[in-house]
Structures are given as C-alpha cells and as structure tokens.
C-alpha cells in the first residue's frame, strides 16, 4: 500500500517570502500522480498543483511550483511571494494509475501560517 | 470547473438517530464518488468508494451497516449515518471525478455532523 508522509505539522512564512513544504511517499509503482491540495478555514479542498510521475519536468502554477524527485520519492511544494490568502492546511496526495478508481491517499497535512 | 455540492452543510442530531448526507455533481456525471471523514486538525481518511449502480467499496475498519452509501444516479450519492453516536461527530467530505478527467477529484464543501 502506498503511504504519504508530511513531516512538518506546522510552518510559517512572512508575507512576500518563499516557503517550501515537504512531502515524501512510498510506492512500488512506476506510474502515478501526485497532488497538493489546500484546505483553508472554510474546509473546502482546493487543488493547488498536480504532477504526473512520468513527466520529468516539475509542475508550476503561478506562484506555486513543485520539486519532484522520483528516485527519492520526494514531492515538495514551493510557494513564492507568499500572500495572506495562502494561509491554510496543505495536503500532499498520491493517486495510483495502476489500480482501478481514482482514490487518493493523503499525507497528514501541514498547517501554513502567513505572517503580515 | 466541475462543481460538487453537499447537503446539509451542517447537522446536529440526537444520539441514536440517523442522518443522511447528500453529495451531488452539479455539472457532470460521476460514476464514482468518494466519501471521506476528517477529524479536527487531521487528514482526510477515505471511508468508501461509491459506484453508481453497484455496492460501495468500504475501507478496512469502516462499518458497512453503520455508514450506508447509495449511489442511485450518476449525479447523486448519499451517506447515511445510522444510529449515530457522539463519536460519529466529524466532518464528512465527498468527492467525484468527471469521466473525462479521472485523474482529478473535485471535492464538495463538506458536512459537519454533531451528535449530541
């Protein structure tokens, strides 16, 4: 079974600064998807970024980018020019392409605080 | 983007009663929906995978007779918590994947259940 680990329960960053959230995963599969989701105080899950394992290029979405290291099974999220609205719980998630359905396995989450 | 709704957004019930939570995909048909449970400051835990027209697949440790799932149409899945107890109080979230975007899950806004 796949597991996802986020070793940072809490992180903080100054507004306009850059912060990196860590995520590692364990799998024996070669093809899969990785995601970062944001859960603000409203608790609505919002997709931040997605990475396909067979793509070597790191995904980027505006101020959000990932550092995907497949061999190390690491998938960190970098938030540049942090804004107050970035404050939320961030979840790393894994999805297999080899099993049926599109179930997600989530990490424990990292609570990000943005200080003005 | 695809929209998933949940109803109700919050519910309070007495111990021993049953509560039904609805999950609807508003602008797409979903053959598969997922039900998650989230305790405060914790991650999302998959409870079951709901398949249209067939029985749900429950995760290990989730009581089938307590958490009844029905996926009678391509846009609606329901979760019924039977004989609710205070320990069932939690945040319940559903998600669904559009047929042409099975690599992505869209989440409902969640339902907060409080059992007195």
mmCIF file of C-alpha atoms in Angstrom, chain A residues 6 33 35 37 39 41-47 50 52 89 91-92 95 97 101-109 111, chain B residues 4 32 34 36 38-46 49 59 91 93 95 97 102-110 112:
data_model
loop_
_atom_site.group_PDB
_atom_site.id
_atom_site.type_symbol
_atom_site.label_atom_id
_atom_site.label_comp_id
_atom_site.label_asym_id
_atom_site.label_seq_id
_atom_site.Cartn_x
_atom_site.Cartn_y
_atom_site.Cartn_z
ATOM 1 C CA UNK A 6 4.399 15.180 5.581
ATOM 2 C CA UNK A 33 0.002 11.149 -9.868
ATOM 3 C CA UNK A 35 -1.123 16.387 -5.855
ATOM 4 C CA UNK A 37 -4.358 20.347 -2.047
ATOM 5 C CA UNK A 39 -7.751 23.450 2.728
ATOM 6 C CA UNK A 41 -10.548 27.623 7.139
ATOM 7 C CA UNK A 42 -13.697 27.108 5.069
ATOM 8 C CA UNK A 43 -12.503 23.486 4.764
ATOM 9 C CA UNK A 44 -13.167 23.405 1.021
ATOM 10 C CA UNK A 45 -10.463 21.294 -0.609
ATOM 11 C CA UNK A 46 -8.768 23.149 -3.452
ATOM 12 C CA UNK A 47 -6.351 21.619 -5.923
ATOM 13 C CA UNK A 50 -0.625 18.209 -9.964
ATOM 14 C CA UNK A 52 2.408 13.157 -13.341
ATOM 15 C CA UNK A 89 -3.711 23.413 5.700
ATOM 16 C CA UNK A 91 -2.163 18.163 1.971
ATOM 17 C CA UNK A 92 0.070 16.121 -0.265
ATOM 18 C CA UNK A 95 -3.013 8.537 -6.750
ATOM 19 C CA UNK A 97 -2.743 4.818 -12.157
ATOM 20 C CA UNK A 101 -10.762 4.067 -9.491
ATOM 21 C CA UNK A 102 -9.074 7.320 -8.651
ATOM 22 C CA UNK A 103 -8.740 7.068 -4.879
ATOM 23 C CA UNK A 104 -6.356 9.458 -3.199
ATOM 24 C CA UNK A 105 -4.009 8.747 -0.319
ATOM 25 C CA UNK A 106 -3.343 11.862 1.744
ATOM 26 C CA UNK A 107 -0.481 12.900 3.960
ATOM 27 C CA UNK A 108 -1.038 14.202 7.461
ATOM 28 C CA UNK A 109 -1.054 17.825 6.368
ATOM 29 C CA UNK A 111 -0.620 23.990 8.619
ATOM 30 C CA UNK B 4 -19.691 19.189 -6.288
ATOM 31 C CA UNK B 32 -17.503 7.098 -8.914
ATOM 32 C CA UNK B 34 -15.685 9.064 -2.657
ATOM 33 C CA UNK B 36 -14.008 10.932 3.435
ATOM 34 C CA UNK B 38 -11.921 14.318 8.725
ATOM 35 C CA UNK B 39 -11.401 14.937 12.416
ATOM 36 C CA UNK B 40 -10.184 18.357 13.606
ATOM 37 C CA UNK B 41 -6.604 19.104 12.602
ATOM 38 C CA UNK B 42 -6.265 15.721 10.941
ATOM 39 C CA UNK B 43 -6.083 14.473 7.398
ATOM 40 C CA UNK B 44 -8.849 13.078 5.224
ATOM 41 C CA UNK B 45 -9.489 9.402 5.694
ATOM 42 C CA UNK B 46 -11.229 7.541 2.883
ATOM 43 C CA UNK B 49 -15.834 4.402 -2.767
ATOM 44 C CA UNK B 59 -12.238 0.756 3.590
ATOM 45 C CA UNK B 91 -16.531 16.474 9.109
ATOM 46 C CA UNK B 93 -16.418 15.259 2.667
ATOM 47 C CA UNK B 95 -15.529 13.984 -3.970
ATOM 48 C CA UNK B 97 -14.240 12.621 -10.802
ATOM 49 C CA UNK B 102 -10.469 10.732 -13.946
ATOM 50 C CA UNK B 103 -7.071 11.940 -12.777
ATOM 51 C CA UNK B 104 -8.648 14.720 -10.763
ATOM 52 C CA UNK B 105 -11.117 14.729 -7.911
ATOM 53 C CA UNK B 106 -13.426 17.624 -7.188
ATOM 54 C CA UNK B 107 -14.450 17.997 -3.594
ATOM 55 C CA UNK B 108 -17.696 19.031 -2.008
ATOM 56 C CA UNK B 109 -17.673 21.705 0.700
ATOM 57 C CA UNK B 110 -18.179 19.136 3.450
ATOM 58 C CA UNK B 112 -20.185 18.968 9.773
#
